mmCIF file with all atom_site columns, C-alpha atoms and ligand atoms in Angstrom:
data_model
loop_
_atom_site.group_PDB
_atom_site.id
_atom_site.type_symbol
_atom_site.label_atom_id
_atom_site.label_alt_id
_atom_site.label_comp_id
_atom_site.label_asym_id
_atom_site.label_entity_id
_atom_site.label_seq_id
_atom_site.pdbx_PDB_ins_code
_atom_site.Cartn_x
_atom_site.Cartn_y
_atom_site.Cartn_z
_atom_site.occupancy
_atom_site.B_iso_or_equiv
_atom_site.pdbx_formal_charge
_atom_site.auth_seq_id
_atom_site.auth_comp_id
_atom_site.auth_asym_id
_atom_site.auth_atom_id
_atom_site.pdbx_PDB_model_num
ATOM   1   C CA  . UNK A 1 1   ? -6.573 -0.072  5.313   1.00 82.00 ? 1   UNK A CA  1
ATOM   2   C CA  . UNK A 1 2   ? -8.220 -1.305  1.646   1.00 89.00 ? 2   UNK A CA  1
ATOM   3   C CA  . UNK A 1 3   ? -7.193 0.632   -1.556  1.00 88.00 ? 3   UNK A CA  1
ATOM   4   C CA  . UNK A 1 4   ? -9.804 -0.279  -4.783  1.00 86.00 ? 4   UNK A CA  1
ATOM   5   C CA  . UNK A 1 5   ? -9.440 2.166   -7.099  1.00 89.00 ? 5   UNK A CA  1
ATOM   6   C CA  . UNK A 1 6   ? -6.668 3.939   -8.613  1.00 91.00 ? 6   UNK A CA  1
ATOM   7   C CA  . UNK A 1 7   ? -7.346 7.451   -7.772  1.00 87.00 ? 7   UNK A CA  1
ATOM   8   C CA  . UNK A 1 8   ? -7.558 6.679   -4.172  1.00 87.00 ? 8   UNK A CA  1
ATOM   9   C CA  . UNK A 1 9   ? -4.310 5.245   -4.248  1.00 88.00 ? 9   UNK A CA  1
ATOM   10  C CA  . UNK A 1 10  ? -2.540 7.887   -6.146  1.00 86.00 ? 10  UNK A CA  1
ATOM   11  C CA  . UNK A 1 11  ? -3.728 10.335  -3.419  1.00 91.00 ? 11  UNK A CA  1
ATOM   12  C CA  . UNK A 1 12  ? -1.467 9.191   -0.976  1.00 90.00 ? 12  UNK A CA  1
ATOM   13  C CA  . UNK A 1 13  ? 1.364  9.532   -3.433  1.00 93.00 ? 13  UNK A CA  1
ATOM   14  C CA  . UNK A 1 14  ? 2.382  13.134  -2.190  1.00 91.00 ? 14  UNK A CA  1
ATOM   15  C CA  . UNK A 1 15  ? 5.542  13.496  -4.155  1.00 95.00 ? 15  UNK A CA  1
ATOM   16  C CA  . UNK A 1 16  ? 8.321  11.382  -5.828  1.00 97.00 ? 16  UNK A CA  1
ATOM   17  C CA  . UNK A 1 17  ? 11.569 11.115  -3.583  1.00 98.00 ? 17  UNK A CA  1
ATOM   18  C CA  . UNK A 1 18  ? 13.879 9.918   -5.798  1.00 98.00 ? 18  UNK A CA  1
ATOM   19  C CA  . UNK A 1 19  ? 12.971 8.512   -9.097  1.00 98.00 ? 19  UNK A CA  1
ATOM   20  C CA  . UNK A 1 20  ? 13.775 5.291   -11.295 1.00 98.00 ? 20  UNK A CA  1
ATOM   21  C CA  . UNK A 1 21  ? 16.393 6.815   -12.710 1.00 98.00 ? 21  UNK A CA  1
ATOM   22  C CA  . UNK A 1 22  ? 18.429 7.645   -9.750  1.00 98.00 ? 22  UNK A CA  1
ATOM   23  C CA  . UNK A 1 23  ? 18.071 4.314   -7.825  1.00 98.00 ? 23  UNK A CA  1
ATOM   24  C CA  . UNK A 1 24  ? 18.885 2.172   -10.631 1.00 98.00 ? 24  UNK A CA  1
ATOM   25  C CA  . UNK A 1 25  ? 21.846 4.305   -11.540 1.00 98.00 ? 25  UNK A CA  1
ATOM   26  C CA  . UNK A 1 26  ? 22.980 4.133   -7.556  1.00 98.00 ? 26  UNK A CA  1
ATOM   27  C CA  . UNK A 1 27  ? 22.193 0.106   -7.275  1.00 98.00 ? 27  UNK A CA  1
ATOM   28  C CA  . UNK A 1 28  ? 24.284 -0.263  -10.736 1.00 98.00 ? 28  UNK A CA  1
ATOM   29  C CA  . UNK A 1 29  ? 27.389 1.944   -8.637  1.00 98.00 ? 29  UNK A CA  1
ATOM   30  C CA  . UNK A 1 30  ? 26.460 -0.359  -5.285  1.00 98.00 ? 30  UNK A CA  1
ATOM   31  C CA  . UNK A 1 31  ? 26.696 -3.439  -7.450  1.00 98.00 ? 31  UNK A CA  1
ATOM   32  C CA  . UNK A 1 32  ? 30.485 -2.801  -9.056  1.00 98.00 ? 32  UNK A CA  1
ATOM   33  C CA  . UNK A 1 33  ? 31.527 -1.419  -5.558  1.00 98.00 ? 33  UNK A CA  1
ATOM   34  C CA  . UNK A 1 34  ? 30.142 -5.200  -4.539  1.00 98.00 ? 34  UNK A CA  1
ATOM   35  C CA  . UNK A 1 35  ? 31.325 -7.130  -7.104  1.00 98.00 ? 35  UNK A CA  1
ATOM   36  C CA  . UNK A 1 36  ? 35.138 -5.248  -6.854  1.00 97.00 ? 36  UNK A CA  1
ATOM   37  C CA  . UNK A 1 37  ? 35.311 -5.790  -2.664  1.00 96.00 ? 37  UNK A CA  1
ATOM   38  C CA  . UNK A 1 38  ? 33.788 -9.636  -2.907  1.00 96.00 ? 38  UNK A CA  1
ATOM   39  C CA  . UNK A 1 39  ? 35.235 -11.074 -5.789  1.00 95.00 ? 39  UNK A CA  1
ATOM   40  C CA  . UNK A 1 40  ? 37.231 -14.870 -5.177  1.00 95.00 ? 40  UNK A CA  1
ATOM   41  C CA  . UNK A 1 41  ? 35.334 -14.692 -1.944  1.00 97.00 ? 41  UNK A CA  1
ATOM   42  C CA  . UNK A 1 42  ? 32.149 -16.679 -1.201  1.00 97.00 ? 42  UNK A CA  1
ATOM   43  C CA  . UNK A 1 43  ? 29.227 -14.084 -0.836  1.00 98.00 ? 43  UNK A CA  1
ATOM   44  C CA  . UNK A 1 44  ? 25.880 -14.403 0.180   1.00 98.00 ? 44  UNK A CA  1
ATOM   45  C CA  . UNK A 1 45  ? 23.472 -11.561 0.134   1.00 98.00 ? 45  UNK A CA  1
ATOM   46  C CA  . UNK A 1 46  ? 20.723 -11.646 2.626   1.00 98.00 ? 46  UNK A CA  1
ATOM   47  C CA  . UNK A 1 47  ? 17.575 -10.366 1.706   1.00 97.00 ? 47  UNK A CA  1
ATOM   48  C CA  . UNK A 1 48  ? 15.293 -8.825  4.627   1.00 95.00 ? 48  UNK A CA  1
ATOM   49  C CA  . UNK A 1 49  ? 11.701 -9.199  3.351   1.00 94.00 ? 49  UNK A CA  1
ATOM   50  C CA  . UNK A 1 50  ? 9.282  -8.175  2.653   1.00 93.00 ? 50  UNK A CA  1
ATOM   51  C CA  . UNK A 1 51  ? 10.656 -4.567  1.860   1.00 95.00 ? 51  UNK A CA  1
ATOM   52  C CA  . UNK A 1 52  ? 13.871 -5.439  0.248   1.00 97.00 ? 52  UNK A CA  1
ATOM   53  C CA  . UNK A 1 53  ? 12.614 -7.564  -2.393  1.00 98.00 ? 53  UNK A CA  1
ATOM   54  C CA  . UNK A 1 54  ? 12.845 -5.194  -4.926  1.00 98.00 ? 54  UNK A CA  1
ATOM   55  C CA  . UNK A 1 55  ? 16.295 -3.807  -4.333  1.00 98.00 ? 55  UNK A CA  1
ATOM   56  C CA  . UNK A 1 56  ? 17.650 -7.442  -4.130  1.00 98.00 ? 56  UNK A CA  1
ATOM   57  C CA  . UNK A 1 57  ? 16.338 -8.348  -7.221  1.00 98.00 ? 57  UNK A CA  1
ATOM   58  C CA  . UNK A 1 58  ? 18.197 -5.236  -8.966  1.00 98.00 ? 58  UNK A CA  1
ATOM   59  C CA  . UNK A 1 59  ? 21.324 -5.276  -6.562  1.00 98.00 ? 59  UNK A CA  1
ATOM   60  C CA  . UNK A 1 60  ? 21.620 -8.841  -7.317  1.00 98.00 ? 60  UNK A CA  1
ATOM   61  C CA  . UNK A 1 61  ? 21.045 -8.091  -10.780 1.00 98.00 ? 61  UNK A CA  1
ATOM   62  C CA  . UNK A 1 62  ? 24.610 -4.988  -10.820 1.00 98.00 ? 62  UNK A CA  1
ATOM   63  C CA  . UNK A 1 63  ? 26.379 -7.540  -9.108  1.00 98.00 ? 63  UNK A CA  1
ATOM   64  C CA  . UNK A 1 64  ? 29.106 -9.527  -11.679 1.00 98.00 ? 64  UNK A CA  1
ATOM   65  C CA  . UNK A 1 65  ? 30.471 -11.986 -9.418  1.00 97.00 ? 65  UNK A CA  1
ATOM   66  C CA  . UNK A 1 66  ? 29.204 -15.312 -8.217  1.00 96.00 ? 66  UNK A CA  1
ATOM   67  C CA  . UNK A 1 67  ? 26.885 -14.572 -5.429  1.00 97.00 ? 67  UNK A CA  1
ATOM   68  C CA  . UNK A 1 68  ? 24.072 -16.481 -3.739  1.00 98.00 ? 68  UNK A CA  1
ATOM   69  C CA  . UNK A 1 69  ? 20.896 -14.825 -2.239  1.00 98.00 ? 69  UNK A CA  1
ATOM   70  C CA  . UNK A 1 70  ? 18.891 -16.077 1.053   1.00 98.00 ? 70  UNK A CA  1
ATOM   71  C CA  . UNK A 1 71  ? 15.889 -14.646 2.587   1.00 98.00 ? 71  UNK A CA  1
ATOM   72  C CA  . UNK A 1 72  ? 14.680 -13.403 5.959   1.00 96.00 ? 72  UNK A CA  1
ATOM   73  C CA  . UNK A 1 73  ? 11.810 -12.566 7.297   1.00 94.00 ? 73  UNK A CA  1
ATOM   74  C CA  . UNK A 1 74  ? 11.577 -9.786  10.392  1.00 85.00 ? 74  UNK A CA  1
ATOM   75  C CA  . UNK A 1 75  ? 8.404  -8.024  10.784  1.00 82.00 ? 75  UNK A CA  1
ATOM   76  C CA  . UNK A 1 76  ? 8.339  -4.955  12.834  1.00 74.00 ? 76  UNK A CA  1
ATOM   77  C CA  . UNK A 1 77  ? 5.078  -3.821  14.536  1.00 70.00 ? 77  UNK A CA  1
ATOM   78  C CA  . UNK A 1 78  ? 3.273  -0.602  13.250  1.00 66.00 ? 78  UNK A CA  1
ATOM   79  C CA  . UNK A 1 79  ? 0.615  1.321   15.052  1.00 67.00 ? 79  UNK A CA  1
ATOM   80  C CA  . UNK A 1 80  ? -0.296 3.404   11.291  1.00 67.00 ? 80  UNK A CA  1
ATOM   81  C CA  . UNK A 1 81  ? 3.286  4.648   10.168  1.00 69.00 ? 81  UNK A CA  1
ATOM   82  C CA  . UNK A 1 82  ? 4.650  4.780   13.668  1.00 69.00 ? 82  UNK A CA  1
ATOM   83  C CA  . UNK A 1 83  ? 7.213  1.312   14.721  1.00 69.00 ? 83  UNK A CA  1
ATOM   84  C CA  . UNK A 1 84  ? 6.076  -0.280  18.236  1.00 70.00 ? 84  UNK A CA  1
ATOM   85  C CA  . UNK A 1 85  ? 9.314  -1.347  19.107  1.00 69.00 ? 85  UNK A CA  1
ATOM   86  C CA  . UNK A 1 86  ? 8.749  -4.894  18.880  1.00 77.00 ? 86  UNK A CA  1
ATOM   87  C CA  . UNK A 1 87  ? 10.547 -6.891  16.088  1.00 79.00 ? 87  UNK A CA  1
ATOM   88  C CA  . UNK A 1 88  ? 9.695  -10.581 15.554  1.00 83.00 ? 88  UNK A CA  1
ATOM   89  C CA  . UNK A 1 89  ? 12.039 -12.682 13.288  1.00 89.00 ? 89  UNK A CA  1
ATOM   90  C CA  . UNK A 1 90  ? 8.986  -14.530 10.725  1.00 92.00 ? 90  UNK A CA  1
ATOM   91  C CA  . UNK A 1 91  ? 11.254 -17.053 8.823   1.00 95.00 ? 91  UNK A CA  1
ATOM   92  C CA  . UNK A 1 92  ? 14.765 -17.481 9.030   1.00 95.00 ? 92  UNK A CA  1
ATOM   93  C CA  . UNK A 1 93  ? 17.199 -18.092 6.582   1.00 97.00 ? 93  UNK A CA  1
ATOM   94  C CA  . UNK A 1 94  ? 17.985 -21.208 4.899   1.00 95.00 ? 94  UNK A CA  1
ATOM   95  C CA  . UNK A 1 95  ? 21.791 -21.179 4.681   1.00 95.00 ? 95  UNK A CA  1
ATOM   96  C CA  . UNK A 1 96  ? 24.390 -22.100 7.578   1.00 96.00 ? 96  UNK A CA  1
ATOM   97  C CA  . UNK A 1 97  ? 26.175 -18.614 7.381   1.00 97.00 ? 97  UNK A CA  1
ATOM   98  C CA  . UNK A 1 98  ? 29.460 -20.263 9.266   1.00 97.00 ? 98  UNK A CA  1
ATOM   99  C CA  . UNK A 1 99  ? 30.517 -20.771 4.918   1.00 96.00 ? 99  UNK A CA  1
ATOM   100 C CA  . UNK A 1 100 ? 29.596 -17.023 3.878   1.00 98.00 ? 100 UNK A CA  1
ATOM   101 C CA  . UNK A 1 101 ? 31.031 -13.365 3.469   1.00 98.00 ? 101 UNK A CA  1
ATOM   102 C CA  . UNK A 1 102 ? 26.769 -12.080 4.375   1.00 98.00 ? 102 UNK A CA  1
ATOM   103 C CA  . UNK A 1 103 ? 25.553 -8.747  2.612   1.00 98.00 ? 103 UNK A CA  1
ATOM   104 C CA  . UNK A 1 104 ? 22.327 -7.823  4.553   1.00 98.00 ? 104 UNK A CA  1
ATOM   105 C CA  . UNK A 1 105 ? 20.597 -6.233  1.996   1.00 98.00 ? 105 UNK A CA  1
ATOM   106 C CA  . UNK A 1 106 ? 17.593 -4.224  3.901   1.00 97.00 ? 106 UNK A CA  1
ATOM   107 C CA  . UNK A 1 107 ? 15.182 -1.457  2.122   1.00 97.00 ? 107 UNK A CA  1
ATOM   108 C CA  . UNK A 1 108 ? 15.269 1.027   5.157   1.00 97.00 ? 108 UNK A CA  1
ATOM   109 C CA  . UNK A 1 109 ? 17.098 1.765   8.377   1.00 95.00 ? 109 UNK A CA  1
ATOM   110 C CA  . UNK A 1 110 ? 14.825 4.180   10.551  1.00 93.00 ? 110 UNK A CA  1
ATOM   111 C CA  . UNK A 1 111 ? 14.779 3.656   14.831  1.00 92.00 ? 111 UNK A CA  1
ATOM   112 C CA  . UNK A 1 112 ? 17.564 0.997   13.798  1.00 93.00 ? 112 UNK A CA  1
ATOM   113 C CA  . UNK A 1 113 ? 15.822 -1.448  15.828  1.00 90.00 ? 113 UNK A CA  1
ATOM   114 C CA  . UNK A 1 114 ? 15.155 -4.422  13.063  1.00 90.00 ? 114 UNK A CA  1
ATOM   115 C CA  . UNK A 1 115 ? 18.552 -4.498  11.568  1.00 93.00 ? 115 UNK A CA  1
ATOM   116 C CA  . UNK A 1 116 ? 20.149 -4.108  15.114  1.00 92.00 ? 116 UNK A CA  1
ATOM   117 C CA  . UNK A 1 117 ? 18.174 -7.397  15.771  1.00 90.00 ? 117 UNK A CA  1
ATOM   118 C CA  . UNK A 1 118 ? 18.648 -9.220  12.859  1.00 93.00 ? 118 UNK A CA  1
ATOM   119 C CA  . UNK A 1 119 ? 22.769 -8.041  12.831  1.00 95.00 ? 119 UNK A CA  1
ATOM   120 C CA  . UNK A 1 120 ? 23.047 -9.516  15.947  1.00 93.00 ? 120 UNK A CA  1
ATOM   121 C CA  . UNK A 1 121 ? 21.262 -12.997 15.230  1.00 93.00 ? 121 UNK A CA  1
ATOM   122 C CA  . UNK A 1 122 ? 23.319 -13.771 11.734  1.00 96.00 ? 122 UNK A CA  1
ATOM   123 C CA  . UNK A 1 123 ? 26.713 -12.513 13.577  1.00 97.00 ? 123 UNK A CA  1
ATOM   124 C CA  . UNK A 1 124 ? 26.341 -14.719 17.009  1.00 96.00 ? 124 UNK A CA  1
ATOM   125 C CA  . UNK A 1 125 ? 26.213 -17.583 13.856  1.00 97.00 ? 125 UNK A CA  1
ATOM   126 C CA  . UNK A 1 126 ? 29.638 -17.200 12.761  1.00 98.00 ? 126 UNK A CA  1
ATOM   127 C CA  . UNK A 1 127 ? 29.982 -15.809 9.064   1.00 98.00 ? 127 UNK A CA  1
ATOM   128 C CA  . UNK A 1 128 ? 33.373 -15.442 7.568   1.00 98.00 ? 128 UNK A CA  1
ATOM   129 C CA  . UNK A 1 129 ? 32.378 -11.753 7.680   1.00 98.00 ? 129 UNK A CA  1
ATOM   130 C CA  . UNK A 1 130 ? 29.017 -9.437  8.009   1.00 98.00 ? 130 UNK A CA  1
ATOM   131 C CA  . UNK A 1 131 ? 28.100 -6.098  6.440   1.00 98.00 ? 131 UNK A CA  1
ATOM   132 C CA  . UNK A 1 132 ? 24.790 -4.289  5.717   1.00 98.00 ? 132 UNK A CA  1
ATOM   133 C CA  . UNK A 1 133 ? 23.593 -2.764  2.523   1.00 98.00 ? 133 UNK A CA  1
ATOM   134 C CA  . UNK A 1 134 ? 20.245 -0.503  2.667   1.00 98.00 ? 134 UNK A CA  1
ATOM   135 C CA  . UNK A 1 135 ? 18.817 1.264   0.077   1.00 98.00 ? 135 UNK A CA  1
ATOM   136 C CA  . UNK A 1 136 ? 17.475 4.294   2.300   1.00 98.00 ? 136 UNK A CA  1
ATOM   137 C CA  . UNK A 1 137 ? 18.823 5.790   5.369   1.00 98.00 ? 137 UNK A CA  1
ATOM   138 C CA  . UNK A 1 138 ? 16.550 8.035   7.913   1.00 97.00 ? 138 UNK A CA  1
ATOM   139 C CA  . UNK A 1 139 ? 19.222 9.163   10.194  1.00 96.00 ? 139 UNK A CA  1
ATOM   140 C CA  . UNK A 1 140 ? 17.026 11.540  12.194  1.00 94.00 ? 140 UNK A CA  1
ATOM   141 C CA  . UNK A 1 141 ? 15.340 8.337   13.017  1.00 90.00 ? 141 UNK A CA  1
ATOM   142 C CA  . UNK A 1 142 ? 17.128 6.558   14.594  1.00 94.00 ? 142 UNK A CA  1
ATOM   143 C CA  . UNK A 1 143 ? 16.509 5.459   18.541  1.00 91.00 ? 143 UNK A CA  1
ATOM   144 C CA  . UNK A 1 144 ? 19.500 2.048   18.252  1.00 92.00 ? 144 UNK A CA  1
ATOM   145 C CA  . UNK A 1 145 ? 22.719 3.084   17.889  1.00 93.00 ? 145 UNK A CA  1
ATOM   146 C CA  . UNK A 1 146 ? 23.297 1.071   14.410  1.00 93.00 ? 146 UNK A CA  1
ATOM   147 C CA  . UNK A 1 147 ? 24.625 2.286   11.293  1.00 94.00 ? 147 UNK A CA  1
ATOM   148 C CA  . UNK A 1 148 ? 24.980 0.436   7.875   1.00 97.00 ? 148 UNK A CA  1
ATOM   149 C CA  . UNK A 1 149 ? 28.237 0.111   6.462   1.00 98.00 ? 149 UNK A CA  1
ATOM   150 C CA  . UNK A 1 150 ? 26.032 1.067   2.492   1.00 98.00 ? 150 UNK A CA  1
ATOM   151 C CA  . UNK A 1 151 ? 23.650 3.442   2.460   1.00 98.00 ? 151 UNK A CA  1
ATOM   152 C CA  . UNK A 1 152 ? 22.830 4.877   -1.000  1.00 98.00 ? 152 UNK A CA  1
ATOM   153 C CA  . UNK A 1 153 ? 20.267 7.709   0.083   1.00 98.00 ? 153 UNK A CA  1
ATOM   154 C CA  . UNK A 1 154 ? 19.897 9.166   3.102   1.00 98.00 ? 154 UNK A CA  1
ATOM   155 C CA  . UNK A 1 155 ? 16.362 10.723  3.437   1.00 97.00 ? 155 UNK A CA  1
ATOM   156 C CA  . UNK A 1 156 ? 14.608 13.503  5.495   1.00 95.00 ? 156 UNK A CA  1
ATOM   157 C CA  . UNK A 1 157 ? 12.149 12.300  8.846   1.00 94.00 ? 157 UNK A CA  1
ATOM   158 C CA  . UNK A 1 158 ? 9.385  11.611  5.925   1.00 94.00 ? 158 UNK A CA  1
ATOM   159 C CA  . UNK A 1 159 ? 6.904  8.057   5.852   1.00 96.00 ? 159 UNK A CA  1
ATOM   160 C CA  . UNK A 1 160 ? 7.817  6.610   1.959   1.00 97.00 ? 160 UNK A CA  1
ATOM   161 C CA  . UNK A 1 161 ? 6.368  3.856   -0.231  1.00 98.00 ? 161 UNK A CA  1
ATOM   162 C CA  . UNK A 1 162 ? 7.156  2.293   -3.260  1.00 98.00 ? 162 UNK A CA  1
ATOM   163 C CA  . UNK A 1 163 ? 10.313 0.307   -4.783  1.00 98.00 ? 163 UNK A CA  1
ATOM   164 C CA  . UNK A 1 164 ? 9.306  -2.334  -2.458  1.00 98.00 ? 164 UNK A CA  1
ATOM   165 C CA  . UNK A 1 165 ? 8.160  -0.293  0.546   1.00 98.00 ? 165 UNK A CA  1
ATOM   166 C CA  . UNK A 1 166 ? 4.767  -0.609  1.808   1.00 96.00 ? 166 UNK A CA  1
ATOM   167 C CA  . UNK A 1 167 ? 1.584  1.302   3.675   1.00 95.00 ? 167 UNK A CA  1
ATOM   168 C CA  . UNK A 1 168 ? -0.836 -1.617  4.930   1.00 93.00 ? 168 UNK A CA  1
ATOM   169 C CA  . UNK A 1 169 ? 0.957  -3.910  1.768   1.00 95.00 ? 169 UNK A CA  1
ATOM   170 C CA  . UNK A 1 170 ? 0.105  -1.366  -0.954  1.00 96.00 ? 170 UNK A CA  1
ATOM   171 C CA  . UNK A 1 171 ? 2.383  0.912   -2.951  1.00 97.00 ? 171 UNK A CA  1
ATOM   172 C CA  . UNK A 1 172 ? 5.568  -1.812  -2.852  1.00 98.00 ? 172 UNK A CA  1
ATOM   173 C CA  . UNK A 1 173 ? 4.563  -1.866  -6.625  1.00 97.00 ? 173 UNK A CA  1
ATOM   174 C CA  . UNK A 1 174 ? 5.780  1.459   -7.632  1.00 98.00 ? 174 UNK A CA  1
ATOM   175 C CA  . UNK A 1 175 ? 9.316  2.052   -9.049  1.00 98.00 ? 175 UNK A CA  1
ATOM   176 C CA  . UNK A 1 176 ? 10.299 4.972   -7.339  1.00 98.00 ? 176 UNK A CA  1
ATOM   177 C CA  . UNK A 1 177 ? 9.827  6.357   -3.645  1.00 98.00 ? 177 UNK A CA  1
ATOM   178 C CA  . UNK A 1 178 ? 7.695  8.928   -3.169  1.00 98.00 ? 178 UNK A CA  1
ATOM   179 C CA  . UNK A 1 179 ? 6.497  10.689  0.251   1.00 97.00 ? 179 UNK A CA  1
ATOM   180 C CA  . UNK A 1 180 ? 3.649  8.991   1.522   1.00 96.00 ? 180 UNK A CA  1
ATOM   181 C CA  . UNK A 1 181 ? 0.295  11.475  1.955   1.00 93.00 ? 181 UNK A CA  1
ATOM   182 C CA  . UNK A 1 182 ? -2.416 10.396  4.695   1.00 89.00 ? 182 UNK A CA  1
HETATM 183 P P1  . 5GP B 2 .   ? 13.331 -0.107  12.037  1.00 76.11 ? 1   5GP B P1  1
HETATM 184 O O1  . 5GP B 2 .   ? 12.576 1.474   12.648  1.00 76.11 ? 1   5GP B O1  1
HETATM 185 O O2  . 5GP B 2 .   ? 13.918 -0.992  12.577  1.00 76.11 ? 1   5GP B O2  1
HETATM 186 O O3  . 5GP B 2 .   ? 14.506 0.473   11.752  1.00 76.11 ? 1   5GP B O3  1
HETATM 187 O O4  . 5GP B 2 .   ? 12.552 -0.252  10.375  1.00 76.11 ? 1   5GP B O4  1
HETATM 188 C C1  . 5GP B 2 .   ? 11.899 -1.097  10.562  1.00 76.11 ? 1   5GP B C1  1
HETATM 189 C C2  . 5GP B 2 .   ? 10.919 -1.130  8.773   1.00 76.11 ? 1   5GP B C2  1
HETATM 190 O O5  . 5GP B 2 .   ? 9.996  -0.376  9.281   1.00 76.11 ? 1   5GP B O5  1
HETATM 191 C C3  . 5GP B 2 .   ? 11.630 -0.803  7.591   1.00 76.11 ? 1   5GP B C3  1
HETATM 192 O O6  . 5GP B 2 .   ? 12.274 -2.159  7.469   1.00 76.11 ? 1   5GP B O6  1
HETATM 193 C C4  . 5GP B 2 .   ? 10.958 -0.964  7.038   1.00 76.11 ? 1   5GP B C4  1
HETATM 194 O O7  . 5GP B 2 .   ? 10.440 -1.724  6.586   1.00 76.11 ? 1   5GP B O7  1
HETATM 195 C C5  . 5GP B 2 .   ? 9.482  -0.163  7.861   1.00 76.11 ? 1   5GP B C5  1
HETATM 196 N N1  . 5GP B 2 .   ? 9.908  1.227   7.875   1.00 76.11 ? 1   5GP B N1  1
HETATM 197 C C6  . 5GP B 2 .   ? 10.618 2.159   8.500   1.00 76.11 ? 1   5GP B C6  1
HETATM 198 N N2  . 5GP B 2 .   ? 10.205 3.681   7.749   1.00 76.11 ? 1   5GP B N2  1
HETATM 199 C C7  . 5GP B 2 .   ? 9.646  3.196   6.763   1.00 76.11 ? 1   5GP B C7  1
HETATM 200 C C8  . 5GP B 2 .   ? 9.542  4.451   5.738   1.00 76.11 ? 1   5GP B C8  1
HETATM 201 O O8  . 5GP B 2 .   ? 9.486  5.621   5.734   1.00 76.11 ? 1   5GP B O8  1
HETATM 202 N N3  . 5GP B 2 .   ? 8.099  3.773   4.872   1.00 76.11 ? 1   5GP B N3  1
HETATM 203 C C9  . 5GP B 2 .   ? 7.906  1.997   4.813   1.00 76.11 ? 1   5GP B C9  1
HETATM 204 N N4  . 5GP B 2 .   ? 7.497  2.184   3.720   1.00 76.11 ? 1   5GP B N4  1
HETATM 205 N N5  . 5GP B 2 .   ? 8.417  1.489   5.710   1.00 76.11 ? 1   5GP B N5  1
HETATM 206 C C10 . 5GP B 2 .   ? 8.960  2.365   6.764   1.00 76.11 ? 1   5GP B C10 1
#
């Protein structure tokens, strides 16, 4: 897939599902709640790349208490817009999680496979505690019994793009969440 012109780029954007303003409000509220919950405890936000990098950047700035960030990359294999079920950790976290309360920051929980794998791996390393926050939740698509502790938005079963989420590496730069159109 190669997109060169703005016309071609825009023709795949079906409609805006969540506006930049709605995302901004929800992220601000989540940052406040996190600041209250983890105040006084060593907090490590673990961003699952690449999809969560935009959410992480905004959430981190909405948190008012000391916290650190770490990055882990997980690749879910896709055929078009459908996950094949294979999850691979392609980049590991640099920090020793045993010193931290870990908050995993994810873009979207779809089948639940990626997050349940990452959660299992990090929990086995003995963090002080571990929780999960996701920007989006698509509960209708779940194949693995796994839920985030907090989901900012619950969405129907549509493939979405924007605010870090891609299709073939494009569309991460949209400031809103939109439905993708073939
Ligand atoms: P899982 O199926 O393991 O819960 O989700 C795996 C990954 O697939 C997510 O972290 C995300 O990167 C990607 N994904 C799932 N649903 C969507 C979607 O609607 N849009 C985009 N762009 N990526 C998705």
